[in-house]
Coordinates of C-alpha atoms and ligand atoms in Angstrom, one line a residue:
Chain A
X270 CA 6.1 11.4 -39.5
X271 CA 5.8 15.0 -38.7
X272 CA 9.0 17.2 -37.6
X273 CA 7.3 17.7 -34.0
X274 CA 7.6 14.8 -32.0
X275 CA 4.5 14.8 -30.0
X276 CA 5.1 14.8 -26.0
X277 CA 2.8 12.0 -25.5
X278 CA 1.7 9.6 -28.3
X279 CA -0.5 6.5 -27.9
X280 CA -0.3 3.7 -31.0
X281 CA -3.4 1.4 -31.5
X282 CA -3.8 0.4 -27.7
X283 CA -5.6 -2.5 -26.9
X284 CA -6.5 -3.5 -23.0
X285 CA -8.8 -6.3 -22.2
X286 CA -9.4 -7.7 -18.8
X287 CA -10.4 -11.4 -19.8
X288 CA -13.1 -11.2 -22.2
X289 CA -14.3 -7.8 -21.7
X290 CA -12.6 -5.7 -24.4
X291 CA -11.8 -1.9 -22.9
X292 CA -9.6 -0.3 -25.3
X293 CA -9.9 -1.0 -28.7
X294 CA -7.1 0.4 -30.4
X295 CA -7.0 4.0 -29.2
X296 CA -4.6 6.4 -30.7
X297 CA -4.0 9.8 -28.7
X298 CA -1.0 11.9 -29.9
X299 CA -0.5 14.9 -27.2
X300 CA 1.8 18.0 -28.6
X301 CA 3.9 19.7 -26.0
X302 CA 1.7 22.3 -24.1
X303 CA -1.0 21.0 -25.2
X304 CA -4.0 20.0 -23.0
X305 CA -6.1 17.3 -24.4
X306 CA -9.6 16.3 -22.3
X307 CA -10.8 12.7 -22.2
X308 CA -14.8 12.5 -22.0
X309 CA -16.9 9.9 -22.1
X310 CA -19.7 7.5 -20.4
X311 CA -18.9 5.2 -17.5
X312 CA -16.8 2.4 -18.8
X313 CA -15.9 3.8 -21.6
X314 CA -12.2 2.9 -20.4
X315 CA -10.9 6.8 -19.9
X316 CA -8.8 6.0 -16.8
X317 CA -7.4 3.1 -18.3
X318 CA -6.1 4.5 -21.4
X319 CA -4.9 7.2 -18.5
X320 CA -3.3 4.6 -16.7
X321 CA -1.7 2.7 -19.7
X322 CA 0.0 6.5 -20.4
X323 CA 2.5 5.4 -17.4
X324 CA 2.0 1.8 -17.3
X325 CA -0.3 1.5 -14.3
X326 CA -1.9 -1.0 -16.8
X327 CA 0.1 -3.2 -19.4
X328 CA -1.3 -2.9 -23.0
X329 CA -1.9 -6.2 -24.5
X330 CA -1.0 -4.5 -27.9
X331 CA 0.3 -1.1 -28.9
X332 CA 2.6 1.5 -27.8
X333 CA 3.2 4.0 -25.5
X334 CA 5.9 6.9 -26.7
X335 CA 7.1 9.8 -24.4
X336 CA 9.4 12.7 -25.8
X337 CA 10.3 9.9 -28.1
X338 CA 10.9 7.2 -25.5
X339 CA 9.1 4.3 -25.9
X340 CA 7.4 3.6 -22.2
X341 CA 6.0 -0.5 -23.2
X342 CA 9.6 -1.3 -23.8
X343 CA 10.1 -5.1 -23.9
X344 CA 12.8 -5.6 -21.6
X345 CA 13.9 -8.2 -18.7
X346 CA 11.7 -7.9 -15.3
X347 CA 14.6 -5.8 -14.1
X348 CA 15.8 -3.8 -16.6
X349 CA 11.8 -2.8 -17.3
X350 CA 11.8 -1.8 -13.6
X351 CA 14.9 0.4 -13.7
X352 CA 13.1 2.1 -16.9
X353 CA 9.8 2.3 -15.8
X354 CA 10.3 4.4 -13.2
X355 CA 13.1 6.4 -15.1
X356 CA 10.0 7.1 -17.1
X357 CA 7.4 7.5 -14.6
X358 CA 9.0 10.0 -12.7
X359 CA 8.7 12.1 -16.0
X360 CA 4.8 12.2 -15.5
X361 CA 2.9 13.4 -13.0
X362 CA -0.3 11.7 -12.0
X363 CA -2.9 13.0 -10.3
X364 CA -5.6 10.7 -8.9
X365 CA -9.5 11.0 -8.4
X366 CA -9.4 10.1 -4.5
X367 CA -5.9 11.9 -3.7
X368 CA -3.6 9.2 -2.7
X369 CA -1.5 11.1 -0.3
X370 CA 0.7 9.1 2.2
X371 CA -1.1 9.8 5.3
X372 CA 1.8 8.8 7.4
X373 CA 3.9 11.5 6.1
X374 CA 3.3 15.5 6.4
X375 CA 2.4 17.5 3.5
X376 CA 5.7 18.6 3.1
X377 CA 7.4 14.8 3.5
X378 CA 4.5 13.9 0.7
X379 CA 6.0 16.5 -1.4
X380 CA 9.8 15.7 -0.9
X381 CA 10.0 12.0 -0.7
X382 CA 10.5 11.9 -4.0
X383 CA 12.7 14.3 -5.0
X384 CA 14.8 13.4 -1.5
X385 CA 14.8 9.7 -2.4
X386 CA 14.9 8.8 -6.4
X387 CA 16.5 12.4 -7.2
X388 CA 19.1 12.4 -4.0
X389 CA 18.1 16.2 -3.3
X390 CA 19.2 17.3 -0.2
X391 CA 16.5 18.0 2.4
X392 CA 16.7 21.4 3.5
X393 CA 16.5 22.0 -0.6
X394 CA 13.5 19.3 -1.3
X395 CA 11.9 21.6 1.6
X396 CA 12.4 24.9 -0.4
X397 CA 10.9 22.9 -3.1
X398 CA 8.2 21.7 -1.3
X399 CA 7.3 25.8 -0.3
X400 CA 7.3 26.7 -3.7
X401 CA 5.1 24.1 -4.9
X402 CA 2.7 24.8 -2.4
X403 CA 3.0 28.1 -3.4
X404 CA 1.8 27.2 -6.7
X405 CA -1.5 25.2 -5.4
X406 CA -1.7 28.0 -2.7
X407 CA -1.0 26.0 0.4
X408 CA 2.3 27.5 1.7
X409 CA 0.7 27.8 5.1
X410 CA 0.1 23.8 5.1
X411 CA 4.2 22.5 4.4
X412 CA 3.9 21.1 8.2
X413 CA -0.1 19.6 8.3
X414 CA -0.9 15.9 8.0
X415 CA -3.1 14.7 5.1
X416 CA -5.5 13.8 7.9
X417 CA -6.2 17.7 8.6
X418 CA -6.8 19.0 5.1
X419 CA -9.9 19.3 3.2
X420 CA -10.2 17.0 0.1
X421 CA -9.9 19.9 -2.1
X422 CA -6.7 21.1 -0.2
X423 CA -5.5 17.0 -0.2
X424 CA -6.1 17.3 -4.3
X425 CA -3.6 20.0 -4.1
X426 CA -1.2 18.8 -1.9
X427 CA -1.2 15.8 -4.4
X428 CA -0.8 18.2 -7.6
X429 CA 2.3 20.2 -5.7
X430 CA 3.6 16.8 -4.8
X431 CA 3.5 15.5 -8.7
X432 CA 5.0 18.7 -9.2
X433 CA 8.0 19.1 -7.5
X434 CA 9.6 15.7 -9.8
X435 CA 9.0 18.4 -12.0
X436 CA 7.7 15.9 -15.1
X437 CA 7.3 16.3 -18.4
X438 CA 3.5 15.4 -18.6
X439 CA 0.7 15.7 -16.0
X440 CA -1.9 13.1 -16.4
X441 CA -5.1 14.2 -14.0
X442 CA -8.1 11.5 -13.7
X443 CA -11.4 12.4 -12.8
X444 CA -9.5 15.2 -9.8
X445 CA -12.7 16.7 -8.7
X446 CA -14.8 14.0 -8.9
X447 CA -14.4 12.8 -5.1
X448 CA -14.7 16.7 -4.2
X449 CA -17.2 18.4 -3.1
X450 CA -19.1 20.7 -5.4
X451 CA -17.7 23.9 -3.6
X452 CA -14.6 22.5 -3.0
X453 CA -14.4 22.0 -6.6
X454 CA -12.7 25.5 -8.3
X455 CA -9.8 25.6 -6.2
X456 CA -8.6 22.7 -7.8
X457 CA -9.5 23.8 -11.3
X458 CA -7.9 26.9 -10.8
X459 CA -4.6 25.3 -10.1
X460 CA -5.4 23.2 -13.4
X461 CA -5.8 26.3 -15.8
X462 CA -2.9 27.8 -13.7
X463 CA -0.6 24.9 -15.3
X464 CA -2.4 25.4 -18.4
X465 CA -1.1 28.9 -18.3
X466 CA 2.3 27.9 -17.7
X467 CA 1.8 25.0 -21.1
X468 CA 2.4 22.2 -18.5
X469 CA 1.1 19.8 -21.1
X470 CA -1.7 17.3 -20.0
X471 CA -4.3 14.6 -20.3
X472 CA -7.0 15.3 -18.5
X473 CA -10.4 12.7 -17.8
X474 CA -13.1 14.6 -16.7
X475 CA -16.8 14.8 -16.2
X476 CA -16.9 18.2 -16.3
X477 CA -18.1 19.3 -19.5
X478 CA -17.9 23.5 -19.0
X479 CA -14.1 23.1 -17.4
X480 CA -13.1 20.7 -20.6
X481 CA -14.3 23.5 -22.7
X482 CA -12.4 26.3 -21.1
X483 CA -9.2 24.4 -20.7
X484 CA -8.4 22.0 -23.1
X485 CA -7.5 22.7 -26.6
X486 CA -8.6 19.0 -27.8
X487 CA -11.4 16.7 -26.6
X488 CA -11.9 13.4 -27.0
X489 CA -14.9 12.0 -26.9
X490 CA -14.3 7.5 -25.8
X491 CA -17.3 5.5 -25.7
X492 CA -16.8 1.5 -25.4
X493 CA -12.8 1.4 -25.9
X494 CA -12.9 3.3 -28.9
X495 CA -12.1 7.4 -29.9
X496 CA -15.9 7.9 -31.2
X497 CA -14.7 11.9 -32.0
X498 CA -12.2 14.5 -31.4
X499 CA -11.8 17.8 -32.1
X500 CA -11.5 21.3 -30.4
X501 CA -13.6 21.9 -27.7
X502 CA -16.2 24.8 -29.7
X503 CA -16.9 22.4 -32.2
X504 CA -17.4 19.2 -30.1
X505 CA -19.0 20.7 -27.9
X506 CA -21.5 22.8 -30.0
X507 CA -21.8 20.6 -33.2
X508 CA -20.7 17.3 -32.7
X509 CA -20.6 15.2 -35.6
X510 CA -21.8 11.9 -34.7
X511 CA -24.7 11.1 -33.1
X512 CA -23.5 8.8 -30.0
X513 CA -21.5 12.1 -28.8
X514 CA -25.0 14.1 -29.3
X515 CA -26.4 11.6 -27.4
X516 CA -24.2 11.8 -24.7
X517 CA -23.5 15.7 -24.3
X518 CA -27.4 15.7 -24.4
X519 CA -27.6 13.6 -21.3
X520 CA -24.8 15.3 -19.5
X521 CA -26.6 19.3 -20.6
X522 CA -29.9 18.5 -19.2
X523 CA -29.6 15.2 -17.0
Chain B
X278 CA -7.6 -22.8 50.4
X279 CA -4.0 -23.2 51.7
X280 CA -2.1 -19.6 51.7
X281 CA 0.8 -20.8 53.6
X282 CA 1.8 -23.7 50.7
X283 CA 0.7 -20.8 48.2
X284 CA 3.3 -18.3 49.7
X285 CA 5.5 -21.3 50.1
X286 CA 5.7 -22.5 46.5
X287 CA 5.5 -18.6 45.3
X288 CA 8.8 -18.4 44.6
X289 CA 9.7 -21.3 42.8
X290 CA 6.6 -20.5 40.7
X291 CA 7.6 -16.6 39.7
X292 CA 11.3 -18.5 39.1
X293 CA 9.5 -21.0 36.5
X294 CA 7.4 -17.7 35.0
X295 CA 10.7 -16.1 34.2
X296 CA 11.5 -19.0 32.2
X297 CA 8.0 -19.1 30.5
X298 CA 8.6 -15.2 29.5
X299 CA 12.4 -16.2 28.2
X300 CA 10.8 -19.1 26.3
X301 CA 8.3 -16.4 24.7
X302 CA 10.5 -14.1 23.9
X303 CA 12.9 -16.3 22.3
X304 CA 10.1 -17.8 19.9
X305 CA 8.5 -14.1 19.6
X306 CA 11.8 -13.2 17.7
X307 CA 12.3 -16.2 15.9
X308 CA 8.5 -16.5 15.2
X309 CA 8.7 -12.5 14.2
X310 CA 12.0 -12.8 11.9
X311 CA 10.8 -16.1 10.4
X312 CA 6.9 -14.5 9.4
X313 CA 8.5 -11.8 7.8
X314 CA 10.8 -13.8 5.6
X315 CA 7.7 -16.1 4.8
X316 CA 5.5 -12.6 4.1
X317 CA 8.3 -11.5 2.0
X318 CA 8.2 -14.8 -0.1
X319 CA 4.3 -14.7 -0.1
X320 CA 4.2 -11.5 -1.8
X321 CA 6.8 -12.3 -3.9
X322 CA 6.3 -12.1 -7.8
X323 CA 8.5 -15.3 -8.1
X324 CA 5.5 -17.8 -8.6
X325 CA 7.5 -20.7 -6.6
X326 CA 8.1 -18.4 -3.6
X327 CA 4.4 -17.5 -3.4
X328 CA 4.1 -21.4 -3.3
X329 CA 6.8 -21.8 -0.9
X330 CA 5.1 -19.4 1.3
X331 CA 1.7 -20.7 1.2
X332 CA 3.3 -24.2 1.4
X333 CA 4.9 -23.3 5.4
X334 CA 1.8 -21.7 6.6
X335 CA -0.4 -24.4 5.9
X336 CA 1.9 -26.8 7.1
X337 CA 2.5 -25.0 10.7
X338 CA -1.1 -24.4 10.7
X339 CA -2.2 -27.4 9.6
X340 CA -0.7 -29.3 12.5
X341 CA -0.6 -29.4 15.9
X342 CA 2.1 -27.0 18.0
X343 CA 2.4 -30.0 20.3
X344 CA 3.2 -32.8 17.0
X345 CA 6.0 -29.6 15.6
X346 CA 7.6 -29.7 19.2
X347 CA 7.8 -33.7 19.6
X348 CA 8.9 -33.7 15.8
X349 CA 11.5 -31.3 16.3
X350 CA 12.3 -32.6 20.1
X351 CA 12.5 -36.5 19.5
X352 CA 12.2 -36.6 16.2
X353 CA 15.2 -34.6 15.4
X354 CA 17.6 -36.8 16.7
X355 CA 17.3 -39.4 14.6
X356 CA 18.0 -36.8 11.7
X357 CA 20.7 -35.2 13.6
X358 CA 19.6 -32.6 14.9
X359 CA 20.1 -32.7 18.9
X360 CA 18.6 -29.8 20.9
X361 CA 18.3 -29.4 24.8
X362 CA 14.7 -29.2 26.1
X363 CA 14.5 -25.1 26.2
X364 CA 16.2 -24.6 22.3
X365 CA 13.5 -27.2 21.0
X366 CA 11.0 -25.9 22.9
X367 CA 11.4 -22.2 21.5
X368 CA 12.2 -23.0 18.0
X369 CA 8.8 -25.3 17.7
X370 CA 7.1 -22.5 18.8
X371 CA 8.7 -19.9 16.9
X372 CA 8.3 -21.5 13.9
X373 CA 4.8 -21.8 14.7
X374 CA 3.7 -18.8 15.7
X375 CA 5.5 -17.6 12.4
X376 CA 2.6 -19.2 10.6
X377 CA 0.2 -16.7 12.3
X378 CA 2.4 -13.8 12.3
X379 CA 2.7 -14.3 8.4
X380 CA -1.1 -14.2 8.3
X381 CA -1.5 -10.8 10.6
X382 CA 1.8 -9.0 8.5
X383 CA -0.2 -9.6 5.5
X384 CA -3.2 -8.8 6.2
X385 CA -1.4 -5.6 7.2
X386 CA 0.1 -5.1 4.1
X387 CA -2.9 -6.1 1.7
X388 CA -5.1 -3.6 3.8
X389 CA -3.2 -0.5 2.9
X390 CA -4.9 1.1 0.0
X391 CA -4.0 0.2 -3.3
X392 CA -4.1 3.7 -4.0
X393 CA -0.7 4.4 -2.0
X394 CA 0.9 1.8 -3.9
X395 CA -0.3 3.3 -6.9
X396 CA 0.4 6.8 -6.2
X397 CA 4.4 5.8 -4.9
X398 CA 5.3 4.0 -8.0
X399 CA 3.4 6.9 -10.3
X400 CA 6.2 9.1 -9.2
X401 CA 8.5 6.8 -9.8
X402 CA 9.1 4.5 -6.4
X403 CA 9.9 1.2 -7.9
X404 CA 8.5 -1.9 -5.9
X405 CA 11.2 -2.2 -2.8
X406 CA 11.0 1.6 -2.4
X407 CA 7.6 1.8 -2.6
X408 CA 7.0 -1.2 0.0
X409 CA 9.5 0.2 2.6
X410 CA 8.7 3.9 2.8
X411 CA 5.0 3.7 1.8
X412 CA 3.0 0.6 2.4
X413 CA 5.1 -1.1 5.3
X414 CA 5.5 2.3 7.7
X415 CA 1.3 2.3 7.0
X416 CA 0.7 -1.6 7.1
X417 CA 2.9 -1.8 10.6
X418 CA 0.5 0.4 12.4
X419 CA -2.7 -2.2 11.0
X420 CA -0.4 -5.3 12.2
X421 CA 0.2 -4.4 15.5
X422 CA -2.8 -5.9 17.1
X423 CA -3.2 -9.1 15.3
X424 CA 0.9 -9.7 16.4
X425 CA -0.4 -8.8 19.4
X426 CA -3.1 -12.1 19.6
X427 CA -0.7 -14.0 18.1
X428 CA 1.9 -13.0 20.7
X429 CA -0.7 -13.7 23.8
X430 CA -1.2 -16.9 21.8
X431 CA 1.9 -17.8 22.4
X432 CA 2.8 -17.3 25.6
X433 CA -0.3 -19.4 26.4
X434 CA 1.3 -21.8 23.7
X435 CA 4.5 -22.2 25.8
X436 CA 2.7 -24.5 28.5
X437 CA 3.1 -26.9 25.8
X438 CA 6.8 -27.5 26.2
X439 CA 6.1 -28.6 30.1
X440 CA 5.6 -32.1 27.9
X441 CA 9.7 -32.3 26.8
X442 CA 10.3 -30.9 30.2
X443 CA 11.0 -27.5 30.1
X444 CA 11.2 -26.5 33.7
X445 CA 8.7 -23.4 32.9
X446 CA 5.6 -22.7 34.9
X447 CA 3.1 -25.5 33.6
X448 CA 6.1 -28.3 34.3
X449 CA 6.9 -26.7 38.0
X450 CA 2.7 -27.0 38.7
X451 CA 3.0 -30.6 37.4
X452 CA 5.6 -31.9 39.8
X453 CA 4.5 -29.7 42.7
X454 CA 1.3 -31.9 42.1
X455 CA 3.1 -35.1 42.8
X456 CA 4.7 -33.5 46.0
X457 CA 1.5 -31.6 48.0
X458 CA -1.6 -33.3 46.6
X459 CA -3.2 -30.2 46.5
X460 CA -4.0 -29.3 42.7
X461 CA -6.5 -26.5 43.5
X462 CA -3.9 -24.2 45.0
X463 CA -1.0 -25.0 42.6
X464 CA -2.9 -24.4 39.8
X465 CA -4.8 -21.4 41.1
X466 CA -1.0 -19.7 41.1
X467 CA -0.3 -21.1 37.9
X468 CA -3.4 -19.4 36.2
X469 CA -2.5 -15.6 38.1
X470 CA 0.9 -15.7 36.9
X471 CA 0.0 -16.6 33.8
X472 CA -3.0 -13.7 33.5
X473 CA -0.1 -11.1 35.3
X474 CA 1.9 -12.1 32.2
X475 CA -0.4 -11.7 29.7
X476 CA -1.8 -8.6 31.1
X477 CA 1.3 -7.2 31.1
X478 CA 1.3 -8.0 27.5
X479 CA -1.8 -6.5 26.4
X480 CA -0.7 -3.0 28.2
X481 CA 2.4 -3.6 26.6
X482 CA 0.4 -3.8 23.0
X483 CA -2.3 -1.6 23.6
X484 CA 0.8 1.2 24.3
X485 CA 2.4 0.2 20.8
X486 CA -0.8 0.8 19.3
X487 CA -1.7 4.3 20.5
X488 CA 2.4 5.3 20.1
X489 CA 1.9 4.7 16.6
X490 CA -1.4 6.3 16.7
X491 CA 0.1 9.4 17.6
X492 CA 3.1 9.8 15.4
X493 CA 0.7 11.4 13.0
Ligands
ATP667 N1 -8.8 -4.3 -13.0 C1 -9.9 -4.5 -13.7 N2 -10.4 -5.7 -13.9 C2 -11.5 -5.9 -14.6 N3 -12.2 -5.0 -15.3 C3 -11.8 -3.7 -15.2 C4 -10.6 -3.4 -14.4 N4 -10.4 -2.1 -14.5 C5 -11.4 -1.6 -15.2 N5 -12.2 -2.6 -15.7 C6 -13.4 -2.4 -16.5 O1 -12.9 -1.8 -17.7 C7 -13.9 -0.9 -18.2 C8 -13.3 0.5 -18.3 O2 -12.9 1.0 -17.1 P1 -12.4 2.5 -16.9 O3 -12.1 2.6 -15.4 O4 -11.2 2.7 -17.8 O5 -13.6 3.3 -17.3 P2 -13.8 4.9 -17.2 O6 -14.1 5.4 -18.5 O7 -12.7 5.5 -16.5 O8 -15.1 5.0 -16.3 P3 -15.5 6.0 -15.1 O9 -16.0 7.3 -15.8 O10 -16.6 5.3 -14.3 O11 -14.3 6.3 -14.3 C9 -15.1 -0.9 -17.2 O12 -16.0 -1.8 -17.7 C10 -14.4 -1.5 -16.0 O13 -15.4 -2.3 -15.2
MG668 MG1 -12.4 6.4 -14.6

């Protein structure tokens, strides 16, 4: 046991779906401020280690700890239910194809929470809602529909709206991935913002240069398992085993 | 073609329609309330309400509308359960149609992305939340038109209870038959005021849909 109790910390977690075996006793321990990247081939079960963080997916073995709370708690259906989302609305989550509620306005995306599970009051949750989209730089947007906005703007609308239950952790999968390529830096520039402002995160990505320039861990996953880790200058420029070669090879010159 | 009976019967017949659109709307509500309790049970994580579920909309589909109503009509004395013509006539149907309209609200449902679900109860929602302010304002606007077959499905349906003697439209034609000979005519009225109502119907959907539409 160290003093510092890491923000996030992940103990042997196992995931299969039937007999296909996708994590194989992973551990990730995340400090507070501290921006870890996931990297790794197809299928190499990033987002579901992601998604086990907040219990999108049940680990058959393992736990999950955040800020010392443990988040795979056995507990009765509804006591799990009351804690899960105690829990969840501690992390933010930020998905690869947006997931904004289309039916509500930017701003109503933003607020619901805080309105609903934090009983704000709505001209306040609407103040909120300006200074978040202040953050992502979309202040001018607090009254469009998800319909109008560009997917990079939509990826920001859905970082401001994580935002404002103002969590502990921010867990991003793949953001850009669904964006196109110029469309790309305005969401990694509200990314290293956070970073700037040690908003402590997880983040999957396929984007080798912005893993590098942000995070101040890497993990390299292949087949359910942690093949390497390290900081991002030496991963990057001398990995260590041969299966992470192989893969920054590919991903350098594809 | 004989226009004077036509204009003669007219009014009787419009009378009769007015009791085929009360019939409808009395199993549309019934049919409506009862789906959504089944669709409830049917996407319940309680394994013997899933069952339950599946169990009634097999059954009501499984079997003729005509079989439910004599069941429920003549059968249901014997079980004690005595209803006039009109109540057995629009609770048959009603719990009919609910077979359908459980089908169309979850196909609604299950057609809103998993990705909304996903992204409510990331920030927290917990199921109920997450069903009422995320996937069921999203999955009403998708369910609109398949309760809109199912509702033109039932109007049509109600001719049916012209066979316990419902004085609606179908049962008015019928005796009219016995009275003028002249099937050709009576029926011709029949049909139009059946199409009118359903027309009406369709506007009456089509408008739901594109007011929905718009909201956003
Ligand atoms: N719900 C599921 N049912 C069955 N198999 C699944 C399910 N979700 C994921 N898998 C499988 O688990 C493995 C890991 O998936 P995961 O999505 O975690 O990979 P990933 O590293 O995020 O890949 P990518 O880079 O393509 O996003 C894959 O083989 C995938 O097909
Ligand atoms: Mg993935």
């Amino acid at each position: 046991m160290t003093d510092v109790r890491p923000m996030i910390d992940v103990r042997g977690a196992r995931k299969s779906y039937g007999a296909l075996e996708v994590l194989k006793g992973i551990d990730l321990s995340v400090q507070r401020g501290q921006i870890v990247a996931v990297i790794g081939p197809s299928g190499s079960g990033k987002s579901t280690l992601l998604r086990s963080i907040n219990h999108l997916e049940t680990l058959n073995a393992g736990e999950v700890w955040l800020d010392g709370v443990k988040v795979n708690q056995k507990l009765g259906r509804a006591a799990f239910e009351r804690h899960i989302n105690q829990v969840r609305q501690q992390m933010g989550m930020v998905f690869q194809h947006f997931n904004l509620f289309p039916h509500l306005s930017v701003s109503d995306n933003i607020t619901i929470g805080p309105i609903k599970l934090r009983g704000m009051d709505k001209a306040k949750a609407r103040e909120l809602a300006l200074v978040m989209l202040d953050k992502v730089g979309l202040a001018e947007k607090i009254d469009a529909y998800p319909a109008r906005l560009s997917g990079g703007q939509k990826q920001r609308v859905a970082i401001a709206r994580a935002l404002a239950m103002q969590p502990k952790v921010m867990l991003f999968d793949e953001a850009t991935s669904a964006l196109d390529p110029e469309l790309v830096d305005e969401v990694n520039l509200v990314m290293k913002q956070l970073a700037r402002e040690h908003m402590t995160m997880v983040i999957v990505t396929h984007e080798m240069r912005f893993a590098a320039e942000v995070a101040d861990r890497v993990l390299f996953m292949a087949d359910g398992t942690v093949v390497e880790e390290g900081a991002p200058d030496e991963l990057f420029r001398c990995p260590k085993q041969e299966r992470t070669r192989l893969f920054l090879r590919k991903f350098l010159n594809p | 073609m004989d226009f004077a009976l036509i204009l003669r019967v007219l009014p009787v017949f419009v009378a009769a329609a007015w009791t085929t659109i009360g019939i409808s709307l009395i199993s549309l509500v019934i049919g409506l309330a009862v789906a959504a309790v089944v669709t409830t049970a049917r996407l319940s994580q309680v394994v013997a309400l899933r069952f339950l579920g599946a169990a009634y909309v097999s059954i009501f589909r499984g079997t003729p509308a005509l079989i439910q109503i004599f069941l429920l009509y003549f059968g249901g004395p014997q079980v004690g359960i005595q209803l006039e013509p009109f109540a057995a006539g629009a609770i048959a149907l009603g719990l009919n149609i609910a077979a359908y309209m459980a089908e169309s609200m979850r196909g609604g449902i299950l057609a809103v992305d998993r990705g909304q679900m996903e992204a409510a109860r990331s920030l927290g929602f917990g199921r109920g939340r997450t069903m009422a302010w995320i996937v069921l304002p999203q999955a009403a606007r998708l369910m609109i038109r398949p309760l809109g077959v199912n509702a033109v499905a039932l109007v049509k349906g109600t001719a049916l209870v012209a066979t316990i003697s419902v004085v609606e439209l179908t049962y008015t034609a019928q005796r009219f038959i016995g009275s003028t000979y002249k099937p050709f005519e009576i029926f011709a009225v029949t049909a139009v005021l059946y199409m009118i109502m359903i027309y009406g119907l369709t506007l009456l959907i089509g408008a739901l849909d594109r007011a929905y539409a718009e909201e956003r």
